[in-house]
Amino acid sequence: MKVLIIGSGGREHALAWQCSLFEEVEHVFVAPGNAGTDLEKKISNIQIDSENIPDLISFAKSEFIDITIVGPEAPLVMGVVDDFQDEGLVIFGPSKLASQLEGSKAFSKDFMHRNNIPTAFYEVFTESNLAIKYVKEMGTPIVIKADGLAAGKGVIIANTLSEAILAINDMLEGNRFGEAGSRVVIEEFLTGEEASFIVMVDGSNILPMATSQDHKSRDNGDKGPNTGGMGAYSPAPIVTPLVFDGVMEKIIKPTVEAMKAEGIPYTGFLYAGLMIDKKGITKVLEYNCRLGDPETQPIMMRLKSNLARLCISATQGDLDTVKGEWDERPSLGVVMAAKGYPESYKKGEIINLSLEEAGSKIFHAGTKLDAGNITSNGGRVLCATALGLDIKEAQEKAYQLVNSVSWDGSYFRTDIGFKGI
Ligand code: AMP
Ligand code: GLY
């Protein structure tokens, strides 16, 4: 079988690597990939941008790709799945309409509201004076969110009224996020612990992935600016069997059923970002229409079933006939970023890696090959990921791997997993 992975991050390296481990997978292509995918056996990069849908379609046809798996949200929201299917190609992901669960926060909040799926209370605004009036009534802290995709930067937690006014004016008047910020969701500030709940969906049936948690703040102790994620681990101890069952019954199943009932059946990875309070009461912070990055890296280390096979089953509506087999051992990944991330940082620095041992793996994100050298090419650059007998041992092994990397310009947290230990 031949597999095409769309994307270039650590998530996509982990997906491609996982698929490549199985004999029945003849070859994996990654569009456009990174240095890590370039260096793997049985994996090749193809120089097509992840948003260039016509060229991706031509490639998938000419190579007789059996299954295409989409990593990032942007091509999904653009409609890559609809376009591939129109050409008779097999692809796993949500349709353009279904991707609105991530692509529009107003859509997803209204969807949850009308289907009684627990989430923070909220209002949607397009006019700043009304938005500001609402914030004055509700008080702070309060959360201001750009409606559309904003590369993880569209959520502002305002602790004071002036911060809230600044965020509202930035989005609605200052055009800070362009079209994505022409509507804002203003919502209740929730407290508790976050977890990532990711499942595969075939329109009706649901196959849960192993649970995970990521660290979104850049600095130790969950401080500093928000990022795409500085590390993650799986499983998430906070998702006890009781919490798990509650999430399936009150959030995941109702979501899948309501999408179907509303005529937009959901196929693809579905990621509910959860806030779990001290009593175990769980609310949805957001939906993503894709896997998380970096959550995918530790999740793929633990998945023993062939992901490509599971995705094909899902495109056939057969997820009820397959099972995901998981390594019992927890895994943990530490993101190595370029100093200065998420603001400004250098690119093009040479990175030297030593060999990985069994049970540990460096997934590449922002890297490229330059005259035979691995060089940095983005903000989040590597994710050193390891399995261990418990989260603590996985953490020790992941940091051993981090310490084996020679790259002067790196920045990483030294406490990934502390909440799980
Ligand atoms: P989102 O993109 O909606 O997941 O928001 C990004 C991050 O902002 C989340 O992972 C949370 O850490 C935080 N966040 C979002 N919404 C809320 C909320 N209502 N209350 C508290 N924190 C939130
Ligand atoms: N790690 C969070 C995300 O992928 O959205």
Short mmCIF file of C-alpha atoms and ligand atoms in Angstrom, two decimals:
data_model
loop_
_atom_site.label_atom_id
_atom_site.label_comp_id
_atom_site.label_asym_id
_atom_site.label_seq_id
_atom_site.Cartn_x
_atom_site.Cartn_y
_atom_site.Cartn_z
CA MET A 1 0.00 0.00 0.00
CA LYS A 2 1.17 3.54 -0.73
CA VAL A 3 0.47 6.37 1.70
CA LEU A 4 0.53 10.14 1.26
CA ILE A 5 0.81 12.37 4.33
CA ILE A 6 0.03 16.08 3.87
CA GLY A 7 2.04 18.47 6.07
CA SER A 8 5.55 19.20 7.29
CA GLY A 9 5.58 19.22 11.08
CA GLY A 10 6.44 16.87 13.91
CA ARG A 11 2.94 15.44 13.75
CA GLU A 12 3.42 14.50 10.10
CA HIS A 13 6.86 12.96 10.74
CA ALA A 14 5.29 10.81 13.47
CA LEU A 15 2.37 9.78 11.20
CA ALA A 16 4.68 8.90 8.30
CA TRP A 17 7.08 7.01 10.56
CA GLN A 18 4.28 5.00 12.16
CA CYS A 19 2.87 3.96 8.78
CA SER A 20 6.34 3.07 7.49
CA LEU A 21 6.86 0.45 10.23
CA PHE A 22 4.44 -2.00 8.60
CA GLU A 23 5.45 -4.43 5.91
CA GLU A 24 2.20 -3.97 4.00
CA VAL A 25 3.10 -0.31 3.54
CA GLU A 26 5.31 -0.18 0.49
CA HIS A 27 6.11 3.54 0.61
CA VAL A 28 5.10 6.76 2.37
CA PHE A 29 5.26 10.16 0.68
CA VAL A 30 5.12 13.40 2.65
CA ALA A 31 4.12 16.70 1.06
CA PRO A 32 6.24 18.71 1.69
CA GLY A 33 7.84 17.00 4.76
CA ASN A 34 11.03 18.01 6.57
CA ALA A 35 14.60 16.75 7.06
CA GLY A 36 13.35 14.03 9.39
CA THR A 37 10.98 12.50 6.86
CA ASP A 38 13.62 12.96 4.14
CA LEU A 39 16.08 10.79 6.11
CA GLU A 40 13.72 7.91 6.92
CA LYS A 41 13.78 4.57 5.14
CA LYS A 42 10.66 3.99 2.99
CA ILE A 43 9.65 7.67 3.27
CA SER A 44 10.21 10.37 0.64
CA ASN A 45 9.39 14.05 0.57
CA ILE A 46 7.64 15.53 -2.39
CA GLN A 47 7.96 19.23 -3.05
CA ILE A 48 4.29 20.16 -3.05
CA ASP A 49 2.92 22.65 -0.55
CA SER A 50 0.28 21.30 1.81
CA GLU A 51 -2.25 23.85 0.49
CA ASN A 52 -1.62 23.20 -3.21
CA ILE A 53 -4.61 20.90 -3.64
CA PRO A 54 -4.50 20.51 -7.47
CA ASP A 55 -0.87 19.33 -7.40
CA LEU A 56 -1.55 17.02 -4.47
CA ILE A 57 -4.38 15.44 -6.45
CA SER A 58 -2.19 14.98 -9.55
CA PHE A 59 0.48 13.37 -7.42
CA ALA A 60 -1.92 11.01 -5.63
CA LYS A 61 -3.30 9.90 -9.02
CA SER A 62 0.05 9.42 -10.71
CA GLU A 63 1.48 7.40 -7.79
CA PHE A 64 -1.71 5.36 -7.22
CA ILE A 65 -1.82 6.41 -3.56
CA ASP A 66 -4.06 4.09 -1.52
CA ILE A 67 -4.70 6.46 1.36
CA THR A 68 -3.98 10.14 1.98
CA ILE A 69 -3.86 11.35 5.59
CA VAL A 70 -4.07 15.08 6.24
CA GLY A 71 -2.05 16.59 9.11
CA PRO A 72 -2.81 20.33 9.38
CA GLU A 73 -6.14 22.14 9.54
CA ALA A 74 -5.60 24.65 6.72
CA PRO A 75 -6.00 22.24 3.77
CA LEU A 76 -8.99 20.61 5.52
CA VAL A 77 -10.75 23.93 5.96
CA MET A 78 -9.95 24.68 2.30
CA GLY A 79 -11.76 21.49 1.28
CA VAL A 80 -8.92 19.08 0.38
CA VAL A 81 -11.09 16.08 1.35
CA ASP A 82 -14.02 17.10 -0.87
CA ASP A 83 -11.66 17.77 -3.78
CA PHE A 84 -9.83 14.42 -3.44
CA GLN A 85 -13.13 12.54 -3.17
CA ASP A 86 -14.51 14.30 -6.25
CA GLU A 87 -11.54 12.77 -8.11
CA GLY A 88 -12.25 9.30 -6.71
CA LEU A 89 -9.25 9.36 -4.36
CA VAL A 90 -9.25 7.84 -0.87
CA ILE A 91 -8.46 10.41 1.82
CA PHE A 92 -9.05 10.48 5.57
CA GLY A 93 -10.23 13.76 7.03
CA PRO A 94 -13.34 15.88 7.51
CA SER A 95 -15.08 17.63 4.64
CA LYS A 96 -14.86 21.38 4.22
CA LEU A 97 -18.18 21.84 5.99
CA ALA A 98 -17.35 19.47 8.84
CA SER A 99 -13.97 21.22 9.33
CA GLN A 100 -15.94 24.26 10.46
CA LEU A 101 -15.84 22.67 13.90
CA GLU A 102 -12.30 24.06 13.99
CA GLY A 103 -12.47 26.64 11.20
CA SER A 104 -15.12 28.78 12.88
CA LYS A 105 -15.33 29.18 16.64
CA ALA A 106 -18.76 30.80 16.24
CA PHE A 107 -19.95 27.71 14.31
CA SER A 108 -18.56 25.31 16.91
CA LYS A 109 -19.90 27.26 19.90
CA ASP A 110 -23.38 27.52 18.36
CA PHE A 111 -23.21 23.82 17.46
CA MET A 112 -22.35 22.85 21.05
CA HIS A 113 -24.98 25.17 22.44
CA ARG A 114 -27.83 23.80 20.33
CA ASN A 115 -26.77 20.19 21.00
CA ASN A 116 -26.25 20.53 24.77
CA ILE A 117 -22.56 19.72 24.60
CA PRO A 118 -20.91 21.21 27.70
CA THR A 119 -18.80 24.29 26.97
CA ALA A 120 -18.12 27.72 28.45
CA PHE A 121 -21.01 30.20 28.05
CA TYR A 122 -20.40 32.79 25.37
CA GLU A 123 -21.68 35.34 22.90
CA VAL A 124 -20.62 36.11 19.33
CA PHE A 125 -19.94 39.71 18.21
CA THR A 126 -19.07 41.62 15.07
CA GLU A 127 -19.35 45.09 16.60
CA SER A 128 -16.80 46.26 19.10
CA ASN A 129 -19.11 48.53 21.13
CA LEU A 130 -21.47 45.62 21.81
CA ALA A 131 -18.55 43.31 22.59
CA ILE A 132 -17.09 45.80 25.06
CA LYS A 133 -20.47 46.32 26.69
CA TYR A 134 -20.74 42.53 27.18
CA VAL A 135 -17.28 42.33 28.77
CA LYS A 136 -18.22 45.16 31.15
CA GLU A 137 -21.30 43.20 32.20
CA MET A 138 -19.47 39.88 32.60
CA GLY A 139 -16.27 41.13 34.24
CA THR A 140 -12.77 39.66 33.95
CA PRO A 141 -10.98 37.31 33.55
CA ILE A 142 -12.68 36.63 30.25
CA VAL A 143 -11.62 34.97 27.01
CA ILE A 144 -11.67 36.69 23.59
CA LYS A 145 -11.34 34.45 20.52
CA ALA A 146 -11.01 35.30 16.85
CA ASP A 147 -13.65 33.32 14.95
CA GLY A 148 -11.44 31.88 12.20
CA LEU A 149 -8.09 30.14 11.96
CA ALA A 150 -5.32 32.26 13.47
CA ALA A 151 -2.43 29.77 13.72
CA GLY A 152 -2.98 29.32 17.45
CA LYS A 153 -2.67 33.04 18.17
CA GLY A 154 -6.33 34.01 18.12
CA VAL A 155 -7.16 33.36 21.79
CA ILE A 156 -6.60 36.14 24.33
CA ILE A 157 -7.19 35.58 28.03
CA ALA A 158 -7.94 39.08 29.31
CA ASN A 159 -7.33 39.58 33.02
CA THR A 160 -8.38 43.23 33.01
CA LEU A 161 -11.00 45.26 31.21
CA SER A 162 -8.33 47.22 29.35
CA GLU A 163 -6.73 43.99 28.04
CA ALA A 164 -10.15 42.84 26.87
CA ILE A 165 -10.87 46.14 25.11
CA LEU A 166 -7.46 46.04 23.45
CA ALA A 167 -8.06 42.49 22.17
CA ILE A 168 -11.55 43.33 20.90
CA ASN A 169 -10.38 46.47 19.14
CA ASP A 170 -7.38 44.63 17.66
CA MET A 171 -9.59 41.96 16.17
CA LEU A 172 -12.73 43.88 15.17
CA GLU A 173 -11.31 47.32 14.37
CA GLY A 174 -7.57 46.78 13.81
CA ASN A 175 -8.06 43.80 11.50
CA ARG A 176 -5.32 41.99 13.42
CA PHE A 177 -6.32 38.52 12.13
CA GLY A 178 -7.92 39.70 8.90
CA GLU A 179 -11.11 37.88 7.96
CA ALA A 180 -10.54 35.37 10.81
CA GLY A 181 -11.01 38.16 13.35
CA SER A 182 -14.01 39.89 11.81
CA ARG A 183 -16.18 38.00 14.28
CA VAL A 184 -15.21 37.27 17.88
CA VAL A 185 -16.41 34.79 20.45
CA ILE A 186 -16.32 36.09 24.00
CA GLU A 187 -16.55 33.40 26.60
CA GLU A 188 -16.43 32.52 30.25
CA PHE A 189 -12.96 31.84 31.66
CA LEU A 190 -12.76 28.21 32.81
CA THR A 191 -10.36 26.78 35.36
CA GLY A 192 -9.08 23.24 35.76
CA GLU A 193 -6.65 20.98 33.95
CA GLU A 194 -6.59 20.61 30.18
CA ALA A 195 -6.47 17.33 28.27
CA SER A 196 -6.54 16.40 24.59
CA PHE A 197 -9.20 13.86 23.66
CA ILE A 198 -8.66 12.60 20.14
CA VAL A 199 -10.73 10.02 18.29
CA MET A 200 -11.07 8.68 14.77
CA VAL A 201 -14.54 8.96 13.28
CA ASP A 202 -15.98 7.34 10.14
CA GLY A 203 -19.21 9.33 10.03
CA SER A 204 -20.88 7.16 12.71
CA ASN A 205 -18.41 4.90 14.50
CA ILE A 206 -15.75 6.16 16.88
CA LEU A 207 -12.30 4.74 17.62
CA PRO A 208 -10.61 6.60 20.50
CA MET A 209 -6.88 7.27 20.34
CA ALA A 210 -4.82 7.06 23.53
CA THR A 211 -5.41 10.11 25.74
CA SER A 212 -2.81 12.86 25.99
CA GLN A 213 -1.95 16.23 27.45
CA ASP A 214 0.22 18.98 26.07
CA HIS A 215 1.93 22.00 27.56
CA LYS A 216 0.94 25.11 25.62
CA SER A 217 2.95 27.69 27.55
CA ARG A 218 6.50 28.28 26.46
CA ASP A 219 8.20 28.32 29.85
CA ASN A 220 8.55 26.04 32.86
CA GLY A 221 5.63 25.91 35.28
CA ASP A 222 3.20 26.59 32.41
CA LYS A 223 4.26 30.25 32.32
CA GLY A 224 5.09 32.59 29.46
CA PRO A 225 3.48 33.09 26.08
CA ASN A 226 1.10 30.60 24.52
CA THR A 227 2.63 28.37 21.81
CA GLY A 228 1.50 25.52 19.59
CA GLY A 229 2.73 23.16 22.32
CA MET A 230 6.10 22.65 24.01
CA GLY A 231 5.70 18.99 24.88
CA ALA A 232 3.12 16.29 25.47
CA TYR A 233 2.62 12.91 27.04
CA SER A 234 0.26 9.97 26.77
CA PRO A 235 -1.81 8.76 28.57
CA ALA A 236 -3.27 11.71 30.49
CA PRO A 237 -3.66 10.59 34.13
CA ILE A 238 -6.43 13.17 34.64
CA VAL A 239 -8.59 11.26 32.18
CA THR A 240 -9.58 8.51 34.61
CA PRO A 241 -11.87 5.73 33.34
CA LEU A 242 -14.80 7.67 34.81
CA VAL A 243 -13.82 10.91 33.06
CA PHE A 244 -13.20 8.94 29.85
CA ASP A 245 -16.70 7.43 29.88
CA GLY A 246 -18.25 10.80 30.65
CA VAL A 247 -16.41 12.44 27.74
CA MET A 248 -17.49 9.70 25.34
CA GLU A 249 -21.14 9.85 26.44
CA LYS A 250 -21.59 13.60 26.92
CA ILE A 251 -19.20 15.05 24.36
CA ILE A 252 -17.83 12.76 21.66
CA LYS A 253 -20.88 10.62 20.82
CA PRO A 254 -23.28 13.60 20.89
CA THR A 255 -20.90 15.52 18.62
CA VAL A 256 -20.71 12.74 16.05
CA GLU A 257 -24.46 12.07 16.22
CA ALA A 258 -25.38 15.74 15.93
CA MET A 259 -23.06 16.31 12.96
CA LYS A 260 -24.73 13.39 11.22
CA ALA A 261 -28.22 14.61 12.16
CA GLU A 262 -27.38 18.09 10.85
CA GLY A 263 -26.36 16.63 7.50
CA ILE A 264 -22.61 17.17 7.89
CA PRO A 265 -21.35 13.70 8.87
CA TYR A 266 -17.91 13.87 10.44
CA THR A 267 -15.11 11.68 9.11
CA GLY A 268 -11.55 12.18 10.29
CA PHE A 269 -9.61 12.77 13.45
CA LEU A 270 -11.66 14.75 15.93
CA TYR A 271 -9.83 16.47 18.75
CA ALA A 272 -11.76 17.88 21.70
CA GLY A 273 -9.64 20.19 23.83
CA LEU A 274 -11.06 19.65 27.31
CA MET A 275 -11.03 21.55 30.58
CA ILE A 276 -11.54 19.21 33.53
CA ASP A 277 -12.27 20.77 36.91
CA LYS A 278 -11.54 19.38 40.38
CA LYS A 279 -14.85 17.53 40.49
CA GLY A 280 -14.17 15.92 37.10
CA ILE A 281 -16.71 18.16 35.36
CA THR A 282 -15.53 18.46 31.80
CA LYS A 283 -16.20 21.14 29.20
CA VAL A 284 -15.04 21.57 25.63
CA LEU A 285 -12.61 24.47 25.12
CA GLU A 286 -12.42 23.90 21.40
CA TYR A 287 -12.63 21.31 18.68
CA ASN A 288 -9.83 20.64 16.25
CA CYS A 289 -10.50 18.79 13.03
CA ARG A 290 -7.11 17.07 13.07
CA LEU A 291 -4.59 15.48 15.39
CA GLY A 292 -2.68 17.63 17.87
CA ASP A 293 0.94 18.62 17.52
CA PRO A 294 2.89 17.63 19.66
CA GLU A 295 0.34 15.16 21.10
CA THR A 296 0.61 12.98 17.97
CA GLN A 297 4.29 12.26 18.61
CA PRO A 298 3.81 10.41 21.94
CA ILE A 299 0.52 8.92 20.69
CA MET A 300 2.16 7.42 17.58
CA MET A 301 4.99 5.99 19.72
CA ARG A 302 2.31 3.95 21.52
CA LEU A 303 0.13 2.89 18.59
CA LYS A 304 0.85 -0.72 17.63
CA SER A 305 -1.83 -1.07 14.93
CA ASN A 306 -1.14 0.11 11.39
CA LEU A 307 -2.47 3.67 11.24
CA ALA A 308 -2.82 3.58 7.44
CA ARG A 309 -5.00 0.49 7.74
CA LEU A 310 -7.17 2.15 10.42
CA CYS A 311 -7.60 5.21 8.21
CA ILE A 312 -8.64 3.07 5.24
CA SER A 313 -11.22 1.29 7.45
CA ALA A 314 -12.53 4.67 8.53
CA THR A 315 -12.99 5.84 4.93
CA GLN A 316 -15.05 2.68 4.35
CA GLY A 317 -17.25 3.29 7.41
CA ASP A 318 -15.79 0.19 9.05
CA LEU A 319 -14.28 1.60 12.24
CA ASP A 320 -16.58 -0.65 14.28
CA THR A 321 -14.73 -3.69 12.90
CA VAL A 322 -11.20 -2.66 13.92
CA LYS A 323 -9.38 -2.08 17.19
CA GLY A 324 -6.51 0.19 18.12
CA GLU A 325 -3.75 -1.71 19.91
CA TRP A 326 -1.65 0.36 22.27
CA ASP A 327 1.69 -0.06 23.97
CA GLU A 328 0.94 -0.11 27.71
CA ARG A 329 3.97 2.06 28.36
CA PRO A 330 3.45 5.82 28.60
CA SER A 331 5.39 8.09 26.29
CA LEU A 332 6.49 11.69 26.51
CA GLY A 333 7.81 14.19 23.98
CA VAL A 334 9.85 17.34 24.63
CA VAL A 335 9.75 20.03 21.95
CA MET A 336 13.06 21.68 21.12
CA ALA A 337 12.32 25.12 19.75
CA ALA A 338 14.50 27.88 18.34
CA LYS A 339 15.46 30.48 20.99
CA GLY A 340 12.99 33.36 20.75
CA TYR A 341 10.00 31.22 19.66
CA PRO A 342 7.07 32.05 19.44
CA GLU A 343 8.27 35.57 18.59
CA SER A 344 11.33 36.05 16.39
CA TYR A 345 14.04 33.41 16.07
CA LYS A 346 16.91 32.37 13.83
CA LYS A 347 16.69 29.78 11.09
CA GLY A 348 19.44 27.88 9.29
CA GLU A 349 21.38 26.70 12.35
CA ILE A 350 23.15 23.35 11.99
CA ILE A 351 21.87 20.55 14.23
CA ASN A 352 23.74 17.32 14.97
CA LEU A 353 21.84 14.26 16.11
CA SER A 354 23.20 11.03 17.55
CA LEU A 355 21.53 7.71 16.96
CA GLU A 356 18.29 6.88 18.71
CA GLU A 357 17.82 3.75 20.82
CA ALA A 358 14.79 1.48 20.64
CA GLY A 359 11.83 3.16 22.35
CA SER A 360 13.05 6.66 21.68
CA LYS A 361 12.73 8.80 18.61
CA ILE A 362 13.44 12.34 17.51
CA PHE A 363 10.61 13.65 15.37
CA HIS A 364 11.50 16.63 13.21
CA ALA A 365 9.26 19.65 12.71
CA GLY A 366 10.93 22.82 11.39
CA THR A 367 14.05 21.26 9.83
CA LYS A 368 15.46 20.93 6.36
CA LEU A 369 18.47 19.36 4.73
CA ASP A 370 21.01 21.85 3.50
CA ALA A 371 24.15 20.54 1.78
CA GLY A 372 23.80 17.31 3.75
CA ASN A 373 23.33 19.08 7.11
CA ILE A 374 20.18 19.13 9.19
CA THR A 375 19.35 22.80 9.74
CA SER A 376 16.65 24.58 11.73
CA ASN A 377 13.83 25.95 9.60
CA GLY A 378 11.05 26.98 11.98
CA GLY A 379 10.02 27.80 15.54
CA ARG A 380 9.33 24.32 16.82
CA VAL A 381 12.18 22.26 15.44
CA LEU A 382 12.37 18.81 17.05
CA CYS A 383 10.33 16.67 19.43
CA ALA A 384 12.42 14.19 21.44
CA THR A 385 10.01 11.40 22.32
CA ALA A 386 10.46 8.29 24.45
CA LEU A 387 8.55 5.40 26.01
CA GLY A 388 9.08 4.46 29.65
CA LEU A 389 7.64 2.13 32.27
CA ASP A 390 5.89 5.16 33.76
CA ILE A 391 5.65 8.83 32.82
CA LYS A 392 8.68 9.62 34.98
CA GLU A 393 10.87 7.14 33.15
CA ALA A 394 9.54 8.32 29.77
CA GLN A 395 10.46 11.85 30.87
CA GLU A 396 14.00 10.82 31.86
CA LYS A 397 14.53 9.06 28.55
CA ALA A 398 13.10 11.94 26.54
CA TYR A 399 15.47 14.38 28.27
CA GLN A 400 18.42 12.01 27.67
CA LEU A 401 17.50 12.25 24.02
CA VAL A 402 17.25 16.07 24.23
CA ASN A 403 20.71 16.18 25.80
CA SER A 404 22.15 14.08 22.98
CA VAL A 405 21.26 16.77 20.44
CA SER A 406 23.96 19.30 19.67
CA TRP A 407 22.37 22.58 18.68
CA ASP A 408 23.39 25.79 20.45
CA GLY A 409 20.33 27.80 19.50
CA SER A 410 17.77 25.50 21.08
CA TYR A 411 15.24 26.30 23.78
CA PHE A 412 13.15 23.74 25.64
CA ARG A 413 11.22 23.37 28.85
CA THR A 414 12.80 21.15 31.51
CA ASP A 415 9.55 20.12 33.20
CA ILE A 416 7.41 18.47 30.49
CA GLY A 417 5.07 15.99 32.15
CA PHE A 418 5.24 17.45 35.67
CA LYS A 419 1.46 17.40 36.02
CA GLY A 420 1.37 13.72 35.12
CA ILE A 421 4.06 12.60 37.59
P1 AMP B 1 -8.36 27.26 21.99
O1 AMP B 1 -7.63 27.54 20.71
O2 AMP B 1 -9.78 27.67 21.99
O3 AMP B 1 -8.13 25.87 22.53
O4 AMP B 1 -7.60 28.11 23.09
C1 AMP B 1 -6.21 27.99 23.28
C2 AMP B 1 -5.91 27.88 24.75
O5 AMP B 1 -6.48 29.00 25.45
C3 AMP B 1 -6.54 26.66 25.42
O6 AMP B 1 -5.74 25.53 25.27
C4 AMP B 1 -6.63 27.12 26.84
O7 AMP B 1 -5.37 27.02 27.48
C5 AMP B 1 -6.97 28.59 26.70
N1 AMP B 1 -8.43 28.79 26.76
C6 AMP B 1 -9.28 28.80 25.71
N2 AMP B 1 -10.55 29.00 26.09
C7 AMP B 1 -10.52 29.13 27.44
C8 AMP B 1 -11.50 29.35 28.45
N3 AMP B 1 -12.78 29.51 28.16
N4 AMP B 1 -11.09 29.41 29.74
C9 AMP B 1 -9.79 29.26 30.06
N5 AMP B 1 -8.81 29.06 29.17
C10 AMP B 1 -9.15 28.99 27.87
N1 GLY B 2 -1.14 20.99 20.71
C1 GLY B 2 -2.35 21.66 20.47
C2 GLY B 2 -2.83 21.59 19.10
O1 GLY B 2 -2.35 20.85 18.27
O2 GLY B 2 -3.79 22.30 18.78
#
